[in-house]
Short mmCIF file of the C-alpha atoms (twelve columns), coordinates in Angstrom:
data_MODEL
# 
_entry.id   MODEL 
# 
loop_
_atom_site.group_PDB 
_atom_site.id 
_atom_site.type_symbol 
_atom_site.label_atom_id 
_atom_site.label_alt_id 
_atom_site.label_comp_id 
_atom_site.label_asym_id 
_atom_site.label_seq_id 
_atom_site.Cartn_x 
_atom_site.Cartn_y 
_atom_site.Cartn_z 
_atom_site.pdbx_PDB_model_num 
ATOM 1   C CA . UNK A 1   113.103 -77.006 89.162 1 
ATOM 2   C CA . UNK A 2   112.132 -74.153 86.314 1 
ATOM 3   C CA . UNK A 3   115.606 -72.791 86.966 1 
ATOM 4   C CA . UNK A 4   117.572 -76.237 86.821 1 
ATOM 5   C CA . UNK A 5   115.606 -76.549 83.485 1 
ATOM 6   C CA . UNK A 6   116.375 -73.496 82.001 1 
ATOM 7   C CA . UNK A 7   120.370 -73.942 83.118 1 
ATOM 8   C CA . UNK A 8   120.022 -77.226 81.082 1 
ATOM 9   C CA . UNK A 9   118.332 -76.098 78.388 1 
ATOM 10  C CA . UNK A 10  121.191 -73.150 78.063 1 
ATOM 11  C CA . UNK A 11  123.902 -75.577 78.136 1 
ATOM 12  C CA . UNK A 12  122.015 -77.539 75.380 1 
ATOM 13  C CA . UNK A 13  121.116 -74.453 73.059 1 
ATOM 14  C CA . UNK A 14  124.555 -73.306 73.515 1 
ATOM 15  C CA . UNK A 15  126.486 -76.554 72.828 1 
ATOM 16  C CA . UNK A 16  123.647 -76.930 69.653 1 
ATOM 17  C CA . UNK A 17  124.688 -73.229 68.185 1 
ATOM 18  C CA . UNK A 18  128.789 -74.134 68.447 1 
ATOM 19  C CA . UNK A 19  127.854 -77.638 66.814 1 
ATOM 20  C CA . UNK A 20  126.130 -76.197 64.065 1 
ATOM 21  C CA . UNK A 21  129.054 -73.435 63.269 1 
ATOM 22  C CA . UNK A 22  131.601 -76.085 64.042 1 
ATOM 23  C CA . UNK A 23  129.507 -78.297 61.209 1 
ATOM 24  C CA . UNK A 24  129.674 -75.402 58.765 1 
ATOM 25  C CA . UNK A 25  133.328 -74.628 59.487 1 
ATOM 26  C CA . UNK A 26  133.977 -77.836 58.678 1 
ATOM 27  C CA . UNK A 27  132.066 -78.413 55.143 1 
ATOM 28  C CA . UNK A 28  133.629 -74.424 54.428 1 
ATOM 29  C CA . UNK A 29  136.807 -74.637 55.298 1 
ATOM 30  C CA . UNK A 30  139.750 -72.971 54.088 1 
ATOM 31  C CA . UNK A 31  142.080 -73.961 51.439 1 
ATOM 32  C CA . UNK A 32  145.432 -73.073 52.034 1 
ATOM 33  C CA . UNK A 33  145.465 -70.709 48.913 1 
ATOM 34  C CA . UNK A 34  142.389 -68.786 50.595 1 
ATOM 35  C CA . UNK A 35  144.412 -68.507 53.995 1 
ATOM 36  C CA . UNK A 36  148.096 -67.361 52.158 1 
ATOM 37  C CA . UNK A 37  145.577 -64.811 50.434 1 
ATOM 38  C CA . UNK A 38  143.732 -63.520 53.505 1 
ATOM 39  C CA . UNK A 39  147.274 -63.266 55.472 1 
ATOM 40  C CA . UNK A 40  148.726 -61.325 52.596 1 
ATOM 41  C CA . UNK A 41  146.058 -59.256 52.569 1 
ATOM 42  C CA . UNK A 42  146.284 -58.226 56.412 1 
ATOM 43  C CA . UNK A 43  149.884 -58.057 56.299 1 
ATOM 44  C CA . UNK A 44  149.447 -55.645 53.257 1 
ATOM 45  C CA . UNK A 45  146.896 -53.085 54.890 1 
ATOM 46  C CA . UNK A 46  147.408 -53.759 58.402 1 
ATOM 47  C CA . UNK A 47  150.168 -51.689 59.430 1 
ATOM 48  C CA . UNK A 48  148.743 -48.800 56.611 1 
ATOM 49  C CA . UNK A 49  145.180 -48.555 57.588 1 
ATOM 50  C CA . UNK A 50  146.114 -48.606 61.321 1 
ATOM 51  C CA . UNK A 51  148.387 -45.226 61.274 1 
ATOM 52  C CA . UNK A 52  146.089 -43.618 59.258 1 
ATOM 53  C CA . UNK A 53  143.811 -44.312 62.294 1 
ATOM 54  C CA . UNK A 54  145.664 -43.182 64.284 1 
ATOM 55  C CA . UNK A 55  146.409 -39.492 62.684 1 
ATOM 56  C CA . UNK A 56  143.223 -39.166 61.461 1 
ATOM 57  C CA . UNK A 57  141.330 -39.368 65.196 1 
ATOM 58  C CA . UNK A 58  139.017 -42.431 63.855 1 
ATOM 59  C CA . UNK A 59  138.112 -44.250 67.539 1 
ATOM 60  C CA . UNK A 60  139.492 -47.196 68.432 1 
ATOM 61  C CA . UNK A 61  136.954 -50.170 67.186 1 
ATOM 62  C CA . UNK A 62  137.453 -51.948 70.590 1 
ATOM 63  C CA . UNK A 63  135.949 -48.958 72.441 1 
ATOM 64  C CA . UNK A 64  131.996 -48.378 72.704 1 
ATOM 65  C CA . UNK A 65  132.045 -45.019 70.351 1 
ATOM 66  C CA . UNK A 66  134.542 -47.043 68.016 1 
ATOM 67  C CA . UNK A 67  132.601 -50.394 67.448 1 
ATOM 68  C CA . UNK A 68  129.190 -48.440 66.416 1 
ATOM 69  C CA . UNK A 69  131.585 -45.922 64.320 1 
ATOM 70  C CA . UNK A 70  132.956 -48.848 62.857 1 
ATOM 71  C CA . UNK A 71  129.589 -50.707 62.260 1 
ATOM 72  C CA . UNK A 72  127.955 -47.276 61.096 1 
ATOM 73  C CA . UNK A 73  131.067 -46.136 58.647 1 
ATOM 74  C CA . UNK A 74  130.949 -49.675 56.767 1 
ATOM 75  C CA . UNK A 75  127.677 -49.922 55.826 1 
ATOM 76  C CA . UNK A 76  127.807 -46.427 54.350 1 
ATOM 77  C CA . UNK A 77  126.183 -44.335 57.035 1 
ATOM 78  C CA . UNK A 78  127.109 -40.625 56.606 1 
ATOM 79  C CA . UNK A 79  127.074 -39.460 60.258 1 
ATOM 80  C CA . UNK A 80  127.614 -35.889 61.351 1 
ATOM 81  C CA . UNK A 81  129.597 -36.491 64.397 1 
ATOM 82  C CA . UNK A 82  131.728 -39.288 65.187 1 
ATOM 83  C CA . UNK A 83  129.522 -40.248 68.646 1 
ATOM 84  C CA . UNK A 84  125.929 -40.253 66.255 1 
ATOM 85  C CA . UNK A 85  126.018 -44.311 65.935 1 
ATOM 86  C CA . UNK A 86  126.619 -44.844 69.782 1 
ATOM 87  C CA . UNK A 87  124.089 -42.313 70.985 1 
ATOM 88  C CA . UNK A 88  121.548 -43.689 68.576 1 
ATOM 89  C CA . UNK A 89  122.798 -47.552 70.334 1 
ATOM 90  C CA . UNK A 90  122.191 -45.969 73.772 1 
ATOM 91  C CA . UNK A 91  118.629 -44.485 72.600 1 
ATOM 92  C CA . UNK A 92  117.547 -47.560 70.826 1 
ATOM 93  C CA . UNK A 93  118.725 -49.457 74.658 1 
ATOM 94  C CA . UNK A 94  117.293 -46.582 76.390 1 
ATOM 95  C CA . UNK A 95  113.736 -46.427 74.055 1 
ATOM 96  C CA . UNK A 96  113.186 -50.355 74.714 1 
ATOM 97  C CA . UNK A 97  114.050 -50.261 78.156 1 
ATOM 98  C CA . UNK A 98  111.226 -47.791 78.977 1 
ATOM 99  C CA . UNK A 99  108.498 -49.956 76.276 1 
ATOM 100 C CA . UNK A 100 109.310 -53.460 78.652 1 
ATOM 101 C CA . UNK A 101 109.490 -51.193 81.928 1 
ATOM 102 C CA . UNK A 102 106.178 -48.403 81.145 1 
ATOM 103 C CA . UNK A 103 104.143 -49.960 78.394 1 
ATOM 104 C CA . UNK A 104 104.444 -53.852 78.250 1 
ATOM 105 C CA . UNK A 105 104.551 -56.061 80.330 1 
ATOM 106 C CA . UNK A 106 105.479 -53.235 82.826 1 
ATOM 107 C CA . UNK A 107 108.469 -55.426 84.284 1 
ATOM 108 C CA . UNK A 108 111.852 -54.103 85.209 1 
ATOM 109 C CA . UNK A 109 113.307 -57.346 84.097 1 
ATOM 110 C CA . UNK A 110 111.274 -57.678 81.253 1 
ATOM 111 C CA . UNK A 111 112.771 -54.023 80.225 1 
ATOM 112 C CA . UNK A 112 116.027 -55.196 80.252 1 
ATOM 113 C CA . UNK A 113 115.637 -57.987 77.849 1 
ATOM 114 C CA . UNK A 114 113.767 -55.101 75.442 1 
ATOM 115 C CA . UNK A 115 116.781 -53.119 75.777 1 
ATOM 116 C CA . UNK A 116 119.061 -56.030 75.098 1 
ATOM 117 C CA . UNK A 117 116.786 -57.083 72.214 1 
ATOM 118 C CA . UNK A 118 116.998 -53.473 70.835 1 
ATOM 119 C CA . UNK A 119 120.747 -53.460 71.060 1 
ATOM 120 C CA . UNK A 120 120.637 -56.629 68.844 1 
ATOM 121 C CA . UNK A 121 118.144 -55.439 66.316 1 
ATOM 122 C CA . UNK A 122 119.888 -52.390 65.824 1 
ATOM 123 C CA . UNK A 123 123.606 -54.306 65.186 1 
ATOM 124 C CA . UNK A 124 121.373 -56.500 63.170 1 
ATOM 125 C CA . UNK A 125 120.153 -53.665 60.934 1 
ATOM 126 C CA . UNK A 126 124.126 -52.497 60.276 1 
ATOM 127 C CA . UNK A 127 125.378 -55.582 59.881 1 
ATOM 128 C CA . UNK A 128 122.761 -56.417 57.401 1 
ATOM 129 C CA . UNK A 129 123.285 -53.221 55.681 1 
ATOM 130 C CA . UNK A 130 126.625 -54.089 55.412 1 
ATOM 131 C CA . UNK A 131 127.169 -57.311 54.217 1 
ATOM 132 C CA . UNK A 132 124.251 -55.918 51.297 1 
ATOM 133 C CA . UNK A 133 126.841 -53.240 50.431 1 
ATOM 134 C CA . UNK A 134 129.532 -55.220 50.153 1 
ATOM 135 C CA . UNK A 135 128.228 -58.161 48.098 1 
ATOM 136 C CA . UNK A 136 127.077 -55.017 45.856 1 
ATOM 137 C CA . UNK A 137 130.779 -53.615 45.412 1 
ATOM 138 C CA . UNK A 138 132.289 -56.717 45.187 1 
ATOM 139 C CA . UNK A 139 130.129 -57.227 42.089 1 
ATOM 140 C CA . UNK A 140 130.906 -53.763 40.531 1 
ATOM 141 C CA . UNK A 141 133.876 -54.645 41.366 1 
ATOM 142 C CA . UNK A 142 135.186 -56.652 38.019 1 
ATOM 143 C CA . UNK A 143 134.142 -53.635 35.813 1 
ATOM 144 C CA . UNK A 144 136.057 -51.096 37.996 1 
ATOM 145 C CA . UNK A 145 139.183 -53.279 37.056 1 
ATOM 146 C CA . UNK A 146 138.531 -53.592 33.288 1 
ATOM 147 C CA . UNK A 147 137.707 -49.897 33.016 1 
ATOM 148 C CA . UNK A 148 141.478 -49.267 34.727 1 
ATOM 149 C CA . UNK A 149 142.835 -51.735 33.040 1 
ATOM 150 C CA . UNK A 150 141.765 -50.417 29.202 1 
ATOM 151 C CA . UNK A 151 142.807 -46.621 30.768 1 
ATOM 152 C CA . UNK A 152 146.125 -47.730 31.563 1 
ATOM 153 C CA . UNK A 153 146.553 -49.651 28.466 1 
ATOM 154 C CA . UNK A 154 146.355 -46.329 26.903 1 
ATOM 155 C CA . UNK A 155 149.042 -45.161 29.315 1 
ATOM 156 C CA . UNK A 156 147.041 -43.518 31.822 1 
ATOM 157 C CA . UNK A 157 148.675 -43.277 35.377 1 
ATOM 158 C CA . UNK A 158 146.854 -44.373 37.864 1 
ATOM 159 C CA . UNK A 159 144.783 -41.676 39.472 1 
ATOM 160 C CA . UNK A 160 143.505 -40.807 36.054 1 
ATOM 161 C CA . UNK A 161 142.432 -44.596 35.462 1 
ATOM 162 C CA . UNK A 162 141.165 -45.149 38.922 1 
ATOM 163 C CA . UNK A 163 139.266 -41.391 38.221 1 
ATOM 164 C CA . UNK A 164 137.809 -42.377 34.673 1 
ATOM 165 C CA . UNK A 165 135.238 -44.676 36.829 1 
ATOM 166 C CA . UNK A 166 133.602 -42.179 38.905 1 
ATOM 167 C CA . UNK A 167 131.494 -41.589 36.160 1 
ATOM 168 C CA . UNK A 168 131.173 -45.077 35.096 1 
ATOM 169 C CA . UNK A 169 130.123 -47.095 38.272 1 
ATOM 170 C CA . UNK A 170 127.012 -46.778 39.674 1 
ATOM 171 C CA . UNK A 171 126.335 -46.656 43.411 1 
ATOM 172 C CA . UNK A 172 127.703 -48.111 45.709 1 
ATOM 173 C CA . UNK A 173 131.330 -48.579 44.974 1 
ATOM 174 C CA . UNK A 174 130.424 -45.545 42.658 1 
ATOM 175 C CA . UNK A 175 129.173 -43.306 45.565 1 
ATOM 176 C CA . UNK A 176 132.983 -44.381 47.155 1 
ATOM 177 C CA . UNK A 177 134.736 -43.114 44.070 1 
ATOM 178 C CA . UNK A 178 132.673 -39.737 44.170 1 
ATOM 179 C CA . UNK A 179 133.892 -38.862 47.582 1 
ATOM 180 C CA . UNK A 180 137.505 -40.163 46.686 1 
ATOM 181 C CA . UNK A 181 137.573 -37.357 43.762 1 
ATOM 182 C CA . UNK A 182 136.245 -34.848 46.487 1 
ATOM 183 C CA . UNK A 183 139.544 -35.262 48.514 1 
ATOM 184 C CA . UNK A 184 141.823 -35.026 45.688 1 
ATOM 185 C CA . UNK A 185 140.248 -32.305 44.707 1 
ATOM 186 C CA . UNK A 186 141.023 -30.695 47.852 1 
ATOM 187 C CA . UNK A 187 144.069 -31.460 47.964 1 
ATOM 188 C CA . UNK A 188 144.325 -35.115 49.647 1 
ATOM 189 C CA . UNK A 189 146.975 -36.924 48.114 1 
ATOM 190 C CA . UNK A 190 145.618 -40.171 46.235 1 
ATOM 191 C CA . UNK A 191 147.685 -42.508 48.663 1 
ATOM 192 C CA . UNK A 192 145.799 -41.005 51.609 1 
ATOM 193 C CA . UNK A 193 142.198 -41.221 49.762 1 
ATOM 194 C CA . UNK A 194 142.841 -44.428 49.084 1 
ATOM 195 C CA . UNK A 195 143.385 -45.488 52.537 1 
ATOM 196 C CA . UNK A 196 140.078 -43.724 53.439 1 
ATOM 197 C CA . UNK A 197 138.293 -45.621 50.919 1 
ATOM 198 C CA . UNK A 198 139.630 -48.597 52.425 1 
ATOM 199 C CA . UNK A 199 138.909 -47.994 55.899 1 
ATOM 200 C CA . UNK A 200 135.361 -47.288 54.742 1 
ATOM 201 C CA . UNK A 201 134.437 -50.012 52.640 1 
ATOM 202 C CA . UNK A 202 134.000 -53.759 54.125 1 
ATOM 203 C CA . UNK A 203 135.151 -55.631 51.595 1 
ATOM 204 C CA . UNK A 204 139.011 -57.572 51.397 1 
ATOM 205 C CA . UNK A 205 139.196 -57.495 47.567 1 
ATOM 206 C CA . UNK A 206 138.932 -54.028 47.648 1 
ATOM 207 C CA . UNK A 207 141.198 -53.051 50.305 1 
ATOM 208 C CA . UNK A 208 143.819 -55.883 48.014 1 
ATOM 209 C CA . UNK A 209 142.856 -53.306 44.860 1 
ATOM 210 C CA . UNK A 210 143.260 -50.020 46.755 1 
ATOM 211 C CA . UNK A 211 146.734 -51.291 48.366 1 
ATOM 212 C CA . UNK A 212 148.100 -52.471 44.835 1 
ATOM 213 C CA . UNK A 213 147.493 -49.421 43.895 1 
ATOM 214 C CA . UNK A 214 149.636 -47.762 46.860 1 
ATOM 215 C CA . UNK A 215 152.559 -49.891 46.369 1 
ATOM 216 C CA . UNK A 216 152.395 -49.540 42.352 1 
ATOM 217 C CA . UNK A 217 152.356 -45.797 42.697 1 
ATOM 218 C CA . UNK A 218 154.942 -45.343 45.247 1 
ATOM 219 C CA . UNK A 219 157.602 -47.839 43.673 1 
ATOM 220 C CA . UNK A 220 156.361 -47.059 39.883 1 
ATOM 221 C CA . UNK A 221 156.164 -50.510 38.813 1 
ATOM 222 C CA . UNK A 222 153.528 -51.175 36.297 1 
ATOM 223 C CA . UNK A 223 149.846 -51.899 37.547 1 
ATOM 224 C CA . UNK A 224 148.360 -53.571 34.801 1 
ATOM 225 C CA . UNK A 225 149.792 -57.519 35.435 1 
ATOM 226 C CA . UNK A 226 148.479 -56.527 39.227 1 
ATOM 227 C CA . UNK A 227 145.096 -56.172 38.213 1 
ATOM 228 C CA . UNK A 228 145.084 -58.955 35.741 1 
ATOM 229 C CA . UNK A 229 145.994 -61.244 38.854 1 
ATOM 230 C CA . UNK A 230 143.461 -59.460 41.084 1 
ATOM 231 C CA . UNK A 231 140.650 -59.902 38.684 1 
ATOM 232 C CA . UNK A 232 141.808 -64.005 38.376 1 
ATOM 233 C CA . UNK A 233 141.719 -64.490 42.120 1 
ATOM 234 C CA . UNK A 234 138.012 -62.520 42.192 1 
ATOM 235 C CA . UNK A 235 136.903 -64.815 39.336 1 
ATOM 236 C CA . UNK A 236 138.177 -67.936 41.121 1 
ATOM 237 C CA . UNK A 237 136.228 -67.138 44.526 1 
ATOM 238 C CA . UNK A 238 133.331 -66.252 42.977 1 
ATOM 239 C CA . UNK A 239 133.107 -69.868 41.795 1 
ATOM 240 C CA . UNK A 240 132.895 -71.247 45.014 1 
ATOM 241 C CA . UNK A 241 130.559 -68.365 46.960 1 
ATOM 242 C CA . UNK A 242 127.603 -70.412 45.474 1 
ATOM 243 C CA . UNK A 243 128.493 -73.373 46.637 1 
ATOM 244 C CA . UNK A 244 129.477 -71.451 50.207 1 
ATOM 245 C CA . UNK A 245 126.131 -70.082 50.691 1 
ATOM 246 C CA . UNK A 246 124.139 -73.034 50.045 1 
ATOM 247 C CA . UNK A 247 125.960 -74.402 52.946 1 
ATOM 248 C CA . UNK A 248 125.344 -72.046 55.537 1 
ATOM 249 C CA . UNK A 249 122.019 -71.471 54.334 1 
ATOM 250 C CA . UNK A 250 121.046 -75.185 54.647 1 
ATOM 251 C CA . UNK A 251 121.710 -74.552 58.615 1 
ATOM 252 C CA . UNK A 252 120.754 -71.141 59.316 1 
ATOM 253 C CA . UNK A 253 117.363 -72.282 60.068 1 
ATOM 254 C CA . UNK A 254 118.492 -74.540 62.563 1 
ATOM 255 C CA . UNK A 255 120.657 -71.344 64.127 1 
ATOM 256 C CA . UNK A 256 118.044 -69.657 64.383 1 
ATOM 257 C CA . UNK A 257 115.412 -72.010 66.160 1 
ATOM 258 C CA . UNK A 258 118.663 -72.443 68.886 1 
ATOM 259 C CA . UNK A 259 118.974 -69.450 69.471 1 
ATOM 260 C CA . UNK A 260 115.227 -68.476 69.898 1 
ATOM 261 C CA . UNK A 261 115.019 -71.321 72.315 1 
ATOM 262 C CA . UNK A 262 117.101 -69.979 75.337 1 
ATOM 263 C CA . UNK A 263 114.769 -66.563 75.400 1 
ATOM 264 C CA . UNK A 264 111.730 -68.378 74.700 1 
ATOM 265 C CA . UNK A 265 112.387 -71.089 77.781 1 
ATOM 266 C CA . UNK A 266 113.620 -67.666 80.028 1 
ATOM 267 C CA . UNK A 267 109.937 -66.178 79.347 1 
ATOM 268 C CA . UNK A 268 108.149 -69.060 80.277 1 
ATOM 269 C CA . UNK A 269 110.214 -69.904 83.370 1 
ATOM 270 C CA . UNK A 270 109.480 -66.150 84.322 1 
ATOM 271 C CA . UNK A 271 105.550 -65.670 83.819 1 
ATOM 272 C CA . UNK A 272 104.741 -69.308 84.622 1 
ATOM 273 C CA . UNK A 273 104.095 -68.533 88.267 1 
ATOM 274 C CA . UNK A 274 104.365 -65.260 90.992 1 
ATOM 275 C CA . UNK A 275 106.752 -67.640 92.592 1 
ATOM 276 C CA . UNK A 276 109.119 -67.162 89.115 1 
ATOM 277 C CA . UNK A 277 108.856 -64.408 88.659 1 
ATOM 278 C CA . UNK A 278 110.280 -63.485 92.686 1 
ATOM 279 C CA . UNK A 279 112.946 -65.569 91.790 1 
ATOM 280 C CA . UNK A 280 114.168 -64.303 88.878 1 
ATOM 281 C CA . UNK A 281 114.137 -61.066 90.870 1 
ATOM 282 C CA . UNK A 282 116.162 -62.064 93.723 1 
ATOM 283 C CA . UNK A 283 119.753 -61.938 93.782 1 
ATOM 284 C CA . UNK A 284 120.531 -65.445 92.790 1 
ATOM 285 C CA . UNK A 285 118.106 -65.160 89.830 1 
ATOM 286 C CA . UNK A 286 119.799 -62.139 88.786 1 
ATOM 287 C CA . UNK A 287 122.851 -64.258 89.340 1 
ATOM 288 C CA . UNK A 288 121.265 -67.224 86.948 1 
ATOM 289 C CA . UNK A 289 120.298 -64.930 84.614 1 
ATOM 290 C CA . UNK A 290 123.809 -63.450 84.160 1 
ATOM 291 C CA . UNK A 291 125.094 -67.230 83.465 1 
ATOM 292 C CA . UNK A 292 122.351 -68.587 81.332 1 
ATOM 293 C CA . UNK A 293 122.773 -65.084 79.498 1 
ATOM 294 C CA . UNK A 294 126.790 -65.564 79.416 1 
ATOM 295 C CA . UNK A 295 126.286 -69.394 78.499 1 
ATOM 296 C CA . UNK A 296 123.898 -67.803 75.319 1 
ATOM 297 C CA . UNK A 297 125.981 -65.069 74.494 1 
ATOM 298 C CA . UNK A 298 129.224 -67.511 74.136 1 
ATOM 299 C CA . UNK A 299 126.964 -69.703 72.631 1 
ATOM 300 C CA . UNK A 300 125.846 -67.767 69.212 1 
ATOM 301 C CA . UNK A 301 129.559 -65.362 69.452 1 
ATOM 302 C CA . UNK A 302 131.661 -68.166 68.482 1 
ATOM 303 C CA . UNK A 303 128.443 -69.641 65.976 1 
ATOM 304 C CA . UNK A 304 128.213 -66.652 64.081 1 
ATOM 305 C CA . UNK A 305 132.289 -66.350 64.099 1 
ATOM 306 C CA . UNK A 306 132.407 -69.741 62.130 1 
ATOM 307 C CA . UNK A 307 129.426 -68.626 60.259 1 
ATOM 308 C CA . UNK A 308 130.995 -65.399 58.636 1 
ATOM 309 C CA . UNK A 309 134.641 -67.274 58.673 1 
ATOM 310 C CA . UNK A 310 132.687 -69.488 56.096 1 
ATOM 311 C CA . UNK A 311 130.930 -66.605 54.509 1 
ATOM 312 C CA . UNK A 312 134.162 -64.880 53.756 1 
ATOM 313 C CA . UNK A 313 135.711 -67.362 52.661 1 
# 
């Protein structure tokens, strides 16, 4: 009965979770002008960023040493070795593991939800880092532009008006701008700094500037009208990110209580009874477990998608 209860209350939580970021999909959606602006901008720095992956031995963000790379390198994480932000996932998994298992409530299963839960946290943590840094740049970023603009006014090329800032802006985008004067200064051409900036820094507008850029300096055309229409399309979505946040915040509560619900319901089914408790242990518990935990995971994957699709926007 416990477990048909818990199935149920899955299904519900989960269908609840896509509801909600179906709801705020719908009251953020796209206009057409944001979605010809987002393709441009893939289509721009797609193919670029990508070979520069490539050559430079950056791991491939679908692999386990590449999505915590990834994760780490965005929210401005200076690591020593490419593998630091996986080993530290693996510890943090490792570390809960043995709290549930040794410590509390001294439960193999138990232990595997802390190391689950401490896989989340930590992804939590970067992502919230993140997202932090890159609302930060993106409102530096407006006086990066103007200071470029006014150098190349006074006919400055553009590595000594993108360099005039280093000075100017203060962390983070500023701390970005130091490290792209380190590698011209040994000898990295701008083109390829640039595309390390951008594979660094989260943020679209950004990776639009530093491509811009690119194109003006390989083709020599003139940089300033580019600006002038990247500082207009900032200006315009900054308008509606107000209005954007209030509407996923007005439901985040509600995403939240869902998705509390499913591990909440799986800790009463197990420590309601010894007779639970066996079951959950046996193979078809495990079994039940793996689908009420796929049925969650689905669940809150495709919320948050819809979530930061709207967030983005």
């Amino acid at each position: 009965m416990l477990f048909a209860l818990t199935i149920l209350a899955s299904i519900l939580a989960a269908s609840i979770v896509l509801f909600l970021g179906l709801g705020i999909a719908r009251i953020g959606a796209k206009t057409k002008n944001d979605e010809d602006y987002d393709r441009f901008i893939e289509e721009l720095t797609k193919a670029e960023v990508s070979t520069d992956t490539k050559k430079s031995g950056i791991p491939d963000p679908k692999t386990w040493v590449g999505f915590w790379y990834k994760l780490a390198v965005e929210s401005g994480w200076q690591m020593a070795t490419k593998e630091t932000a996986s080993r530290l996932a693996l510890g943090v998994m490792l570390f809960s593991f043995l709290i549930g298992f040794f410590v509390w409530p001294q439960d193999f299963i138990a232990g595997l939800g802390f190391a689950v839960a401490g896989l989340v946290i930590y992804r939590m943590y970067l992502l919230a880092k993140i997202t932090k840094r890159r609302k930060t740049m993106e409102k530096q970023l407006p006086a990066l532009i103007n200071g470029m603009r006014a150098n190349l006014q006074a006919n400055l090329t553009p590595q000594k008006a993108i360099l005039s800032q280093v000075n100017e802006i203060p962390a983070p985008l500023g701390d970005e701008l130091k490290i792209l004067e380190q590698e011209i200064n040994v000898n990295v051409t701008l083109e390829d700094a640039l595309t390390h900036l951008a594979q660094r820094v989260p943020s679209r507008e950004i990776k639009f500037l530093v491509s811009s850029i690119k194109i003006a300096i390989s083709s020599g055309v003139d940089l300033d009208p580019q600006l002038q229409i990247i500082q207009e399309i900032i200006t315009q979505r900054a308008r509606i990110a107000n209005s954007l946040a209030t509407a996923v915040a007005s439901v985040q509560p509600s995403i939240l209580v869902s998705a509390i619900a499913i591990p909440a319901g799986f800790l009463f089914s197990y420590y309601s009874s010894p007779d639970s408790q066996e079951f959950w242990k046996s193979f078809i518990g495990i079994i039940a477990l793996a689908v009420v935990g796929a049925l969650y995971a689905v669940g809150l994957i495709i919320s948050r998608k819809l979530v930061k699709r709207v967030e983005d926007a």
